Amino acid sequence: LDPAGKAFTFTMVDHVFRSHQPRLCAQRWRGLLAKFGVPHYLPWLDRLLLRLGAFGSQLLPGLVMKAVAARMRADSARVILPGEEAPLHRYLNRRQDEGFRINLNHLGEAVLGEAETTRRLEAVLGHLADPAVHYVSVKISAIFSQIHLVAWNETLVEIQNRLRLLYRAAAKSGKFVNLDMEEYRDLALTVAAFRSVLDEPEFQPLSAGIVLQAYLPDSSAAQQELTAWARLRVADGGAPIKIRLVKGANLAMEKVEADLHGWTPAPFATKAETDAHFRRMLEFGCQPENARAVRLGVASHNLFDVALALTLREALDVQDHVEIEMLEGMANHQARAVRDAAGGLLLYAPAVRRDDFLSAMAYLVRRLDENTAPENFLRDLFAIRPGSPEWESQQQRFLQGWKDRHFVSTAS
């Protein structure tokens, strides 16, 4: 996207549908078109429909904005899946027939109260009871709305209570529950809740997972802490755990939060540091003594990192303990090739019900922002060929990041 097209897209999903009143949505939509114009990247038919819709929204705002929302849902269906049972089952069956495993993440409205967390918790429990679903991801903020770090003990107790419900449902149905990571402030709390519940005798036989974000220097200490604990757990007869290693998906919010309070942002200042840290954590996780207690999910679309993971797991003979993960709907041709090379692939697939769809746009905005960042591998993917300028640039970044893995700081 050119800058104008990117600004139009971000403003469209973040601003236009904030109101539930069609008249206000239509007014904001016309203002958006007046400010940015019709995006040039769209096909001529879509550009014509945008102009006709802007005119028609003055007379029939409800009808036009409903059609606009339906089109957005259809256009993003490869990235944000329908959460209703019938279409979701069709998707799950098709992807599993194609040789993919699915990690389902239920999206919804921002969690501002216990009524919404109850609804979200029930939705996740519903997925765990669904024979078509085998793997789910959930954030602690989705199952408890009143997270206060100054009330650490009280907050931890409430999260533990809800995790027990999820883990019992997973144990009963043979499913896998993965704890997603959000903002930096939730890192220690998420790790503490994860460890404390799995330490209970009831959950010793249960394997569960947690996400660590490589853009946080603190994630190295968390990985080492979890690994040392998991090795003791396995030695005592408990089940292994899993760490899903990602680079991080909340960078914009971390920067905004730090700027508002005058803090130093928690993530690394550069992508080069994040990449080096990711490879440091990947190498640590692939060591046989660690991988046998902590299965590693390597979540990346960077083919250099995917190749590194495949090389390390083969060289260290930990193929059964290290798997590759990607986002659903992002470069599907690449996902198919990696699935074949890796002998399988886990897809992280967000799903949302129709009534909550517009609130899921924040997820789509993050994906768009990440994938169009200047140094991102996916930005170069469609032009990259061995020997091309894009190839040389990405290769050099990878090699430098591999060298720097020993020197990147892990100080908080």
Short mmCIF file of C-alpha atoms in Angstrom, two decimals:
data_model
loop_
_atom_site.label_atom_id
_atom_site.label_comp_id
_atom_site.label_asym_id
_atom_site.label_seq_id
_atom_site.Cartn_x
_atom_site.Cartn_y
_atom_site.Cartn_z
CA LEU A 1 0.00 0.00 0.00
CA ASP A 2 1.12 3.55 -0.66
CA PRO A 3 1.02 5.90 2.38
CA ALA A 4 -2.41 7.27 1.44
CA GLY A 5 -3.81 3.78 0.92
CA LYS A 6 -2.37 2.63 4.25
CA ALA A 7 -3.83 5.65 6.06
CA PHE A 8 -7.22 5.04 4.43
CA THR A 9 -7.25 1.38 5.46
CA PHE A 10 -6.17 2.00 9.06
CA THR A 11 -8.65 4.84 9.53
CA MET A 12 -11.41 2.78 7.94
CA VAL A 13 -11.12 -0.13 10.36
CA ASP A 14 -10.24 1.94 13.44
CA HIS A 15 -12.53 4.96 13.17
CA VAL A 16 -15.55 4.49 10.94
CA PHE A 17 -17.38 1.78 12.91
CA ARG A 18 -16.72 2.97 16.46
CA SER A 19 -20.36 4.03 16.72
CA HIS A 20 -23.30 1.62 16.57
CA GLN A 21 -25.41 4.30 14.87
CA PRO A 22 -25.40 3.86 11.05
CA ARG A 23 -25.88 7.58 10.47
CA LEU A 24 -22.68 8.46 12.36
CA CYS A 25 -20.75 5.62 10.70
CA ALA A 26 -21.88 6.84 7.28
CA GLN A 27 -20.89 10.41 8.12
CA ARG A 28 -17.41 9.30 9.18
CA TRP A 29 -17.10 7.16 6.06
CA ARG A 30 -17.88 10.09 3.77
CA GLY A 31 -15.39 12.20 5.72
CA LEU A 32 -12.78 9.50 5.23
CA LEU A 33 -13.31 9.48 1.46
CA ALA A 34 -13.22 13.27 1.36
CA LYS A 35 -9.92 13.33 3.25
CA PHE A 36 -8.03 10.50 1.53
CA GLY A 37 -9.93 9.96 -1.70
CA VAL A 38 -10.69 6.54 -3.17
CA PRO A 39 -7.61 4.27 -2.76
CA HIS A 40 -5.80 3.60 -6.05
CA TYR A 41 -4.87 0.05 -5.05
CA LEU A 42 -8.50 -1.08 -5.31
CA PRO A 43 -9.93 -2.55 -8.57
CA TRP A 44 -12.01 -0.14 -10.67
CA LEU A 45 -15.28 -1.81 -9.67
CA ASP A 46 -14.54 -1.38 -5.97
CA ARG A 47 -13.60 2.26 -6.52
CA LEU A 48 -16.94 2.79 -8.29
CA LEU A 49 -18.85 1.06 -5.49
CA LEU A 50 -17.13 3.26 -2.91
CA ARG A 51 -18.28 6.40 -4.71
CA LEU A 52 -21.83 5.10 -5.17
CA GLY A 53 -21.93 3.98 -1.55
CA ALA A 54 -20.80 7.37 -0.29
CA PHE A 55 -23.68 9.01 -2.16
CA GLY A 56 -26.22 6.36 -1.13
CA SER A 57 -25.20 6.52 2.54
CA GLN A 58 -26.76 9.96 2.80
CA LEU A 59 -30.18 8.48 1.99
CA LEU A 60 -29.93 4.90 3.35
CA PRO A 61 -27.10 4.87 5.91
CA GLY A 62 -28.25 1.66 7.59
CA LEU A 63 -28.39 -0.36 4.38
CA VAL A 64 -25.13 0.99 2.95
CA MET A 65 -23.04 0.62 6.12
CA LYS A 66 -24.36 -2.92 6.61
CA ALA A 67 -23.17 -3.73 3.09
CA VAL A 68 -19.77 -2.12 3.78
CA ALA A 69 -19.35 -4.18 6.96
CA ALA A 70 -20.33 -7.37 5.12
CA ARG A 71 -17.74 -6.64 2.41
CA MET A 72 -15.03 -6.06 5.05
CA ARG A 73 -15.91 -9.36 6.68
CA ALA A 74 -15.72 -11.17 3.35
CA ASP A 75 -12.40 -9.55 2.38
CA SER A 76 -10.78 -10.44 5.73
CA ALA A 77 -12.23 -13.97 5.94
CA ARG A 78 -8.85 -15.56 5.22
CA VAL A 79 -7.34 -13.81 8.25
CA ILE A 80 -10.28 -13.58 10.68
CA LEU A 81 -12.44 -16.70 10.57
CA PRO A 82 -16.20 -16.83 11.16
CA GLY A 83 -16.86 -17.97 14.72
CA GLU A 84 -20.27 -19.52 14.04
CA GLU A 85 -20.27 -23.29 14.30
CA ALA A 86 -21.16 -24.32 10.74
CA PRO A 87 -18.66 -22.15 8.79
CA LEU A 88 -16.00 -22.70 11.44
CA HIS A 89 -16.35 -26.48 11.13
CA ARG A 90 -16.11 -26.26 7.35
CA TYR A 91 -12.89 -24.31 7.69
CA LEU A 92 -11.40 -26.64 10.31
CA ASN A 93 -12.23 -29.75 8.28
CA ARG A 94 -10.78 -28.26 5.10
CA ARG A 95 -7.54 -27.12 6.72
CA GLN A 96 -7.05 -30.41 8.54
CA ASP A 97 -7.63 -32.30 5.28
CA GLU A 98 -4.85 -30.15 3.80
CA GLY A 99 -2.43 -31.31 6.51
CA PHE A 100 -2.53 -28.27 8.81
CA ARG A 101 -3.16 -28.17 12.55
CA ILE A 102 -5.19 -25.24 13.89
CA ASN A 103 -4.64 -23.08 16.98
CA LEU A 104 -7.98 -21.29 17.45
CA ASN A 105 -8.09 -17.86 19.09
CA HIS A 106 -11.56 -16.51 19.92
CA LEU A 107 -11.73 -12.74 19.41
CA GLY A 108 -14.43 -10.38 20.67
CA GLU A 109 -15.24 -6.99 22.14
CA ALA A 110 -12.65 -5.32 24.34
CA VAL A 111 -12.98 -6.81 27.82
CA LEU A 112 -14.17 -4.02 30.11
CA GLY A 113 -16.20 -5.96 32.66
CA GLU A 114 -16.95 -9.36 34.12
CA ALA A 115 -20.02 -9.85 31.92
CA GLU A 116 -17.80 -9.89 28.84
CA THR A 117 -15.16 -12.14 30.43
CA THR A 118 -17.92 -14.61 31.37
CA ARG A 119 -19.11 -14.62 27.77
CA ARG A 120 -15.56 -15.06 26.46
CA LEU A 121 -14.75 -17.82 28.94
CA GLU A 122 -17.93 -19.68 27.97
CA ALA A 123 -16.98 -19.36 24.30
CA VAL A 124 -13.54 -20.88 24.91
CA LEU A 125 -15.06 -23.67 27.01
CA GLY A 126 -17.46 -24.27 24.13
CA HIS A 127 -14.53 -24.66 21.74
CA LEU A 128 -12.88 -27.13 24.13
CA ALA A 129 -16.08 -29.19 24.12
CA ASP A 130 -16.26 -29.11 20.30
CA PRO A 131 -14.86 -32.33 18.74
CA ALA A 132 -13.64 -30.34 15.72
CA VAL A 133 -11.37 -28.09 17.83
CA HIS A 134 -8.12 -29.50 19.23
CA TYR A 135 -6.05 -26.45 20.23
CA VAL A 136 -7.07 -23.02 21.61
CA SER A 137 -5.27 -19.85 22.64
CA VAL A 138 -6.55 -17.45 25.29
CA LYS A 139 -5.27 -14.31 27.03
CA ILE A 140 -5.60 -13.83 30.78
CA SER A 141 -7.32 -10.48 30.12
CA ALA A 142 -10.02 -12.34 28.19
CA ILE A 143 -10.99 -14.44 31.21
CA PHE A 144 -10.57 -11.83 33.96
CA SER A 145 -11.29 -8.14 33.48
CA GLN A 146 -10.04 -6.67 36.76
CA ILE A 147 -6.29 -7.20 36.45
CA HIS A 148 -4.47 -4.96 38.94
CA LEU A 149 -0.79 -5.56 39.54
CA VAL A 150 -0.89 -3.63 42.82
CA ALA A 151 -3.39 -6.28 43.99
CA TRP A 152 -1.10 -9.09 42.84
CA ASN A 153 -2.32 -11.88 45.12
CA GLU A 154 -6.01 -11.17 44.60
CA THR A 155 -5.57 -10.92 40.83
CA LEU A 156 -3.51 -14.12 40.70
CA VAL A 157 -6.15 -16.06 42.66
CA GLU A 158 -8.92 -15.03 40.27
CA ILE A 159 -6.88 -15.93 37.20
CA GLN A 160 -5.95 -19.28 38.74
CA ASN A 161 -9.62 -20.06 39.35
CA ARG A 162 -10.47 -19.49 35.69
CA LEU A 163 -7.42 -21.32 34.40
CA ARG A 164 -8.49 -24.37 36.38
CA LEU A 165 -11.81 -24.37 34.50
CA LEU A 166 -9.99 -24.28 31.17
CA TYR A 167 -7.40 -26.88 32.11
CA ARG A 168 -10.04 -29.26 33.49
CA ALA A 169 -12.02 -28.95 30.25
CA ALA A 170 -8.82 -29.54 28.25
CA ALA A 171 -7.87 -32.59 30.31
CA LYS A 172 -11.35 -34.05 29.96
CA SER A 173 -11.46 -33.63 26.19
CA GLY A 174 -7.77 -34.19 25.37
CA LYS A 175 -7.35 -30.64 24.05
CA PHE A 176 -4.44 -28.18 24.29
CA VAL A 177 -4.69 -24.72 25.89
CA ASN A 178 -2.11 -22.05 25.11
CA LEU A 179 -1.78 -18.83 27.14
CA ASP A 180 -1.24 -15.88 24.83
CA MET A 181 0.93 -12.97 25.91
CA GLU A 182 -0.16 -9.33 25.69
CA GLU A 183 1.46 -6.24 27.13
CA TYR A 184 4.75 -6.25 29.01
CA ARG A 185 2.98 -5.56 32.30
CA ASP A 186 1.22 -8.94 32.08
CA LEU A 187 4.35 -11.04 31.49
CA ALA A 188 5.22 -11.89 35.10
CA LEU A 189 1.57 -12.39 36.06
CA THR A 190 0.91 -14.73 33.13
CA VAL A 191 4.00 -16.82 33.90
CA ALA A 192 3.10 -16.98 37.61
CA ALA A 193 -0.48 -18.10 36.91
CA PHE A 194 0.68 -20.67 34.37
CA ARG A 195 3.26 -22.21 36.69
CA SER A 196 1.22 -22.16 39.86
CA VAL A 197 -1.82 -23.93 38.40
CA LEU A 198 0.21 -26.54 36.53
CA ASP A 199 2.12 -27.23 39.76
CA GLU A 200 -1.07 -28.53 41.35
CA PRO A 201 -1.21 -32.36 41.49
CA GLU A 202 -4.42 -32.39 39.45
CA PHE A 203 -2.63 -30.87 36.45
CA GLN A 204 0.71 -32.67 36.61
CA PRO A 205 -0.31 -34.98 33.70
CA LEU A 206 -1.57 -32.03 31.60
CA SER A 207 0.56 -30.47 28.89
CA ALA A 208 -0.18 -26.78 28.30
CA GLY A 209 1.51 -23.86 26.57
CA ILE A 210 2.52 -20.23 26.97
CA VAL A 211 3.75 -17.52 24.57
CA LEU A 212 6.99 -15.57 24.97
CA GLN A 213 7.71 -12.45 22.92
CA ALA A 214 11.26 -11.99 21.67
CA TYR A 215 10.90 -8.21 21.40
CA LEU A 216 10.96 -8.10 25.21
CA PRO A 217 14.47 -8.50 26.68
CA ASP A 218 12.79 -9.95 29.79
CA SER A 219 11.58 -12.98 27.81
CA SER A 220 15.01 -14.65 28.03
CA ALA A 221 14.82 -14.81 31.82
CA ALA A 222 11.23 -16.04 31.58
CA GLN A 223 12.26 -18.77 29.13
CA GLN A 224 15.11 -19.92 31.37
CA GLU A 225 12.85 -19.88 34.45
CA LEU A 226 10.12 -21.88 32.71
CA THR A 227 12.62 -24.33 31.25
CA ALA A 228 14.32 -25.03 34.59
CA TRP A 229 10.90 -25.52 36.21
CA ALA A 230 9.66 -27.76 33.36
CA ARG A 231 12.74 -29.98 33.53
CA LEU A 232 12.08 -30.60 37.23
CA ARG A 233 8.40 -31.16 36.47
CA VAL A 234 9.19 -33.80 33.83
CA ALA A 235 11.78 -35.44 36.08
CA ASP A 236 9.04 -35.80 38.72
CA GLY A 237 6.74 -37.51 36.23
CA GLY A 238 4.82 -34.45 35.01
CA ALA A 239 3.95 -33.65 31.41
CA PRO A 240 6.16 -31.37 29.27
CA ILE A 241 5.00 -27.82 28.58
CA LYS A 242 5.21 -25.81 25.37
CA ILE A 243 6.57 -22.33 24.64
CA ARG A 244 5.32 -20.57 21.53
CA LEU A 245 8.14 -18.25 20.50
CA VAL A 246 7.03 -15.10 18.67
CA LYS A 247 8.66 -11.78 17.93
CA GLY A 248 5.75 -9.77 19.41
CA ALA A 249 2.48 -8.25 18.24
CA ASN A 250 1.75 -5.29 20.54
CA LEU A 251 4.63 -2.99 19.66
CA ALA A 252 2.48 0.03 18.78
CA MET A 253 0.59 -0.11 22.09
CA GLU A 254 3.80 -0.55 24.07
CA LYS A 255 5.20 2.60 22.43
CA VAL A 256 2.01 4.59 23.03
CA GLU A 257 1.79 3.49 26.67
CA ALA A 258 5.43 4.40 27.31
CA ASP A 259 5.08 7.75 25.58
CA LEU A 260 1.98 8.68 27.58
CA HIS A 261 3.78 8.03 30.88
CA GLY A 262 7.27 9.19 29.93
CA TRP A 263 8.68 5.67 30.26
CA THR A 264 11.34 3.85 28.28
CA PRO A 265 9.43 1.34 26.09
CA ALA A 266 9.74 -2.24 27.31
CA PRO A 267 10.55 -3.82 23.90
CA PHE A 268 13.88 -3.54 22.12
CA ALA A 269 14.45 -0.27 20.30
CA THR A 270 15.26 -1.95 16.95
CA LYS A 271 14.03 -4.89 14.91
CA ALA A 272 17.65 -6.07 14.56
CA GLU A 273 17.83 -6.58 18.35
CA THR A 274 14.50 -8.40 18.34
CA ASP A 275 15.67 -10.72 15.56
CA ALA A 276 18.93 -11.48 17.35
CA HIS A 277 17.06 -12.18 20.58
CA PHE A 278 14.59 -14.43 18.77
CA ARG A 279 17.48 -16.54 17.44
CA ARG A 280 19.11 -16.64 20.86
CA MET A 281 15.88 -17.97 22.40
CA LEU A 282 15.38 -20.38 19.50
CA GLU A 283 18.84 -21.86 19.95
CA PHE A 284 18.34 -22.23 23.70
CA GLY A 285 14.97 -23.92 23.20
CA CYS A 286 16.38 -26.41 20.69
CA GLN A 287 19.01 -27.78 23.06
CA PRO A 288 18.03 -31.46 23.64
CA GLU A 289 18.00 -31.20 27.44
CA ASN A 290 15.59 -28.25 27.17
CA ALA A 291 13.44 -29.42 24.26
CA ARG A 292 12.54 -32.70 25.96
CA ALA A 293 10.81 -30.76 28.76
CA VAL A 294 9.67 -27.72 26.76
CA ARG A 295 8.35 -28.27 23.27
CA LEU A 296 9.03 -25.25 21.10
CA GLY A 297 6.62 -23.61 18.67
CA VAL A 298 8.59 -21.36 16.31
CA ALA A 299 6.12 -18.75 15.05
CA SER A 300 7.56 -16.82 12.11
CA HIS A 301 6.96 -16.06 8.45
CA ASN A 302 10.62 -15.23 7.94
CA LEU A 303 11.86 -18.13 5.81
CA PHE A 304 15.42 -17.66 7.06
CA ASP A 305 14.21 -18.22 10.64
CA VAL A 306 12.06 -21.16 9.52
CA ALA A 307 15.09 -22.72 7.82
CA LEU A 308 17.18 -22.10 10.94
CA ALA A 309 14.60 -23.87 13.12
CA LEU A 310 14.45 -26.85 10.76
CA THR A 311 18.26 -27.02 10.63
CA LEU A 312 18.69 -26.79 14.41
CA ARG A 313 16.05 -29.39 15.20
CA GLU A 314 17.61 -31.84 12.75
CA ALA A 315 21.18 -31.22 13.86
CA LEU A 316 20.22 -31.58 17.52
CA ASP A 317 17.82 -34.49 16.90
CA VAL A 318 14.78 -32.77 18.44
CA GLN A 319 12.43 -32.97 15.43
CA ASP A 320 9.56 -34.23 17.60
CA HIS A 321 9.92 -31.33 20.04
CA VAL A 322 10.13 -28.32 17.68
CA GLU A 323 7.32 -27.31 15.31
CA ILE A 324 6.79 -24.40 12.93
CA GLU A 325 3.81 -22.05 13.32
CA MET A 326 2.37 -19.33 11.09
CA LEU A 327 -0.63 -17.00 10.95
CA GLU A 328 -3.69 -18.10 9.04
CA GLY A 329 -4.27 -16.17 5.83
CA MET A 330 -0.76 -14.70 5.61
CA ALA A 331 1.06 -15.93 2.49
CA ASN A 332 -0.76 -19.24 2.11
CA HIS A 333 1.56 -20.40 -0.70
CA GLN A 334 4.48 -20.03 1.72
CA ALA A 335 2.57 -21.93 4.42
CA ARG A 336 1.99 -24.86 2.06
CA ALA A 337 5.67 -25.02 1.14
CA VAL A 338 6.76 -24.90 4.79
CA ARG A 339 4.16 -27.53 5.72
CA ASP A 340 5.72 -29.89 3.17
CA ALA A 341 9.30 -29.14 4.22
CA ALA A 342 8.58 -29.37 7.96
CA GLY A 343 6.24 -32.35 7.82
CA GLY A 344 3.37 -30.31 9.25
CA LEU A 345 2.43 -26.77 10.27
CA LEU A 346 0.35 -25.19 13.06
CA LEU A 347 -1.77 -22.22 11.95
CA TYR A 348 -2.77 -19.53 14.45
CA ALA A 349 -6.35 -18.79 13.42
CA PRO A 350 -8.39 -15.95 15.02
CA ALA A 351 -12.17 -16.48 14.89
CA VAL A 352 -14.99 -14.07 15.70
CA ARG A 353 -18.77 -14.20 15.67
CA ARG A 354 -20.64 -11.86 13.33
CA ASP A 355 -21.88 -9.61 16.16
CA ASP A 356 -18.31 -9.01 17.35
CA PHE A 357 -16.65 -8.74 13.96
CA LEU A 358 -16.02 -4.99 13.89
CA SER A 359 -14.21 -5.18 17.24
CA ALA A 360 -11.81 -7.69 15.67
CA MET A 361 -10.59 -5.02 13.27
CA ALA A 362 -7.90 -4.05 15.79
CA TYR A 363 -6.32 -7.45 15.18
CA LEU A 364 -6.40 -6.89 11.42
CA VAL A 365 -4.83 -3.43 11.83
CA ARG A 366 -1.91 -4.96 13.76
CA ARG A 367 -1.40 -7.57 11.07
CA LEU A 368 -1.41 -4.91 8.33
CA ASP A 369 0.96 -2.71 10.30
CA GLU A 370 3.42 -5.53 10.97
CA ASN A 371 3.41 -6.82 7.42
CA THR A 372 4.06 -3.42 5.86
CA ALA A 373 6.86 -2.42 8.26
CA PRO A 374 10.05 -1.48 6.33
CA GLU A 375 12.26 -4.32 7.67
CA ASN A 376 9.60 -7.04 7.76
CA PHE A 377 10.27 -10.19 5.73
CA LEU A 378 6.71 -10.30 4.37
CA ARG A 379 7.18 -6.83 2.88
CA ASP A 380 9.85 -8.31 0.57
CA LEU A 381 8.27 -11.73 0.13
CA PHE A 382 6.54 -11.20 -3.20
CA ALA A 383 9.66 -9.80 -4.87
CA ILE A 384 12.27 -11.98 -3.21
CA ARG A 385 14.35 -14.36 -5.35
CA PRO A 386 17.80 -15.83 -4.62
CA GLY A 387 20.29 -13.19 -5.62
CA SER A 388 17.74 -10.34 -5.81
CA PRO A 389 18.28 -7.09 -3.84
CA GLU A 390 15.49 -8.15 -1.47
CA TRP A 391 17.19 -11.51 -0.94
CA GLU A 392 20.58 -9.91 -0.26
CA SER A 393 19.04 -7.47 2.21
CA GLN A 394 17.12 -10.14 4.16
CA GLN A 395 20.08 -12.54 4.06
CA GLN A 396 22.39 -9.90 5.51
CA ARG A 397 19.90 -9.07 8.26
CA PHE A 398 19.59 -12.74 9.13
CA LEU A 399 23.34 -13.37 9.24
CA GLN A 400 23.92 -10.28 11.37
CA GLY A 401 21.14 -11.31 13.73
CA TRP A 402 22.63 -14.78 14.07
CA LYS A 403 26.03 -13.30 14.97
CA ASP A 404 24.49 -10.82 17.40
CA ARG A 405 22.52 -13.44 19.34
CA HIS A 406 25.40 -13.76 21.80
CA PHE A 407 25.69 -10.01 22.36
CA VAL A 408 22.11 -8.69 22.43
CA SER A 409 21.23 -7.42 25.90
CA THR A 410 18.65 -9.31 27.96
CA ALA A 411 18.53 -6.68 30.71
CA SER A 412 15.00 -5.50 31.51
#
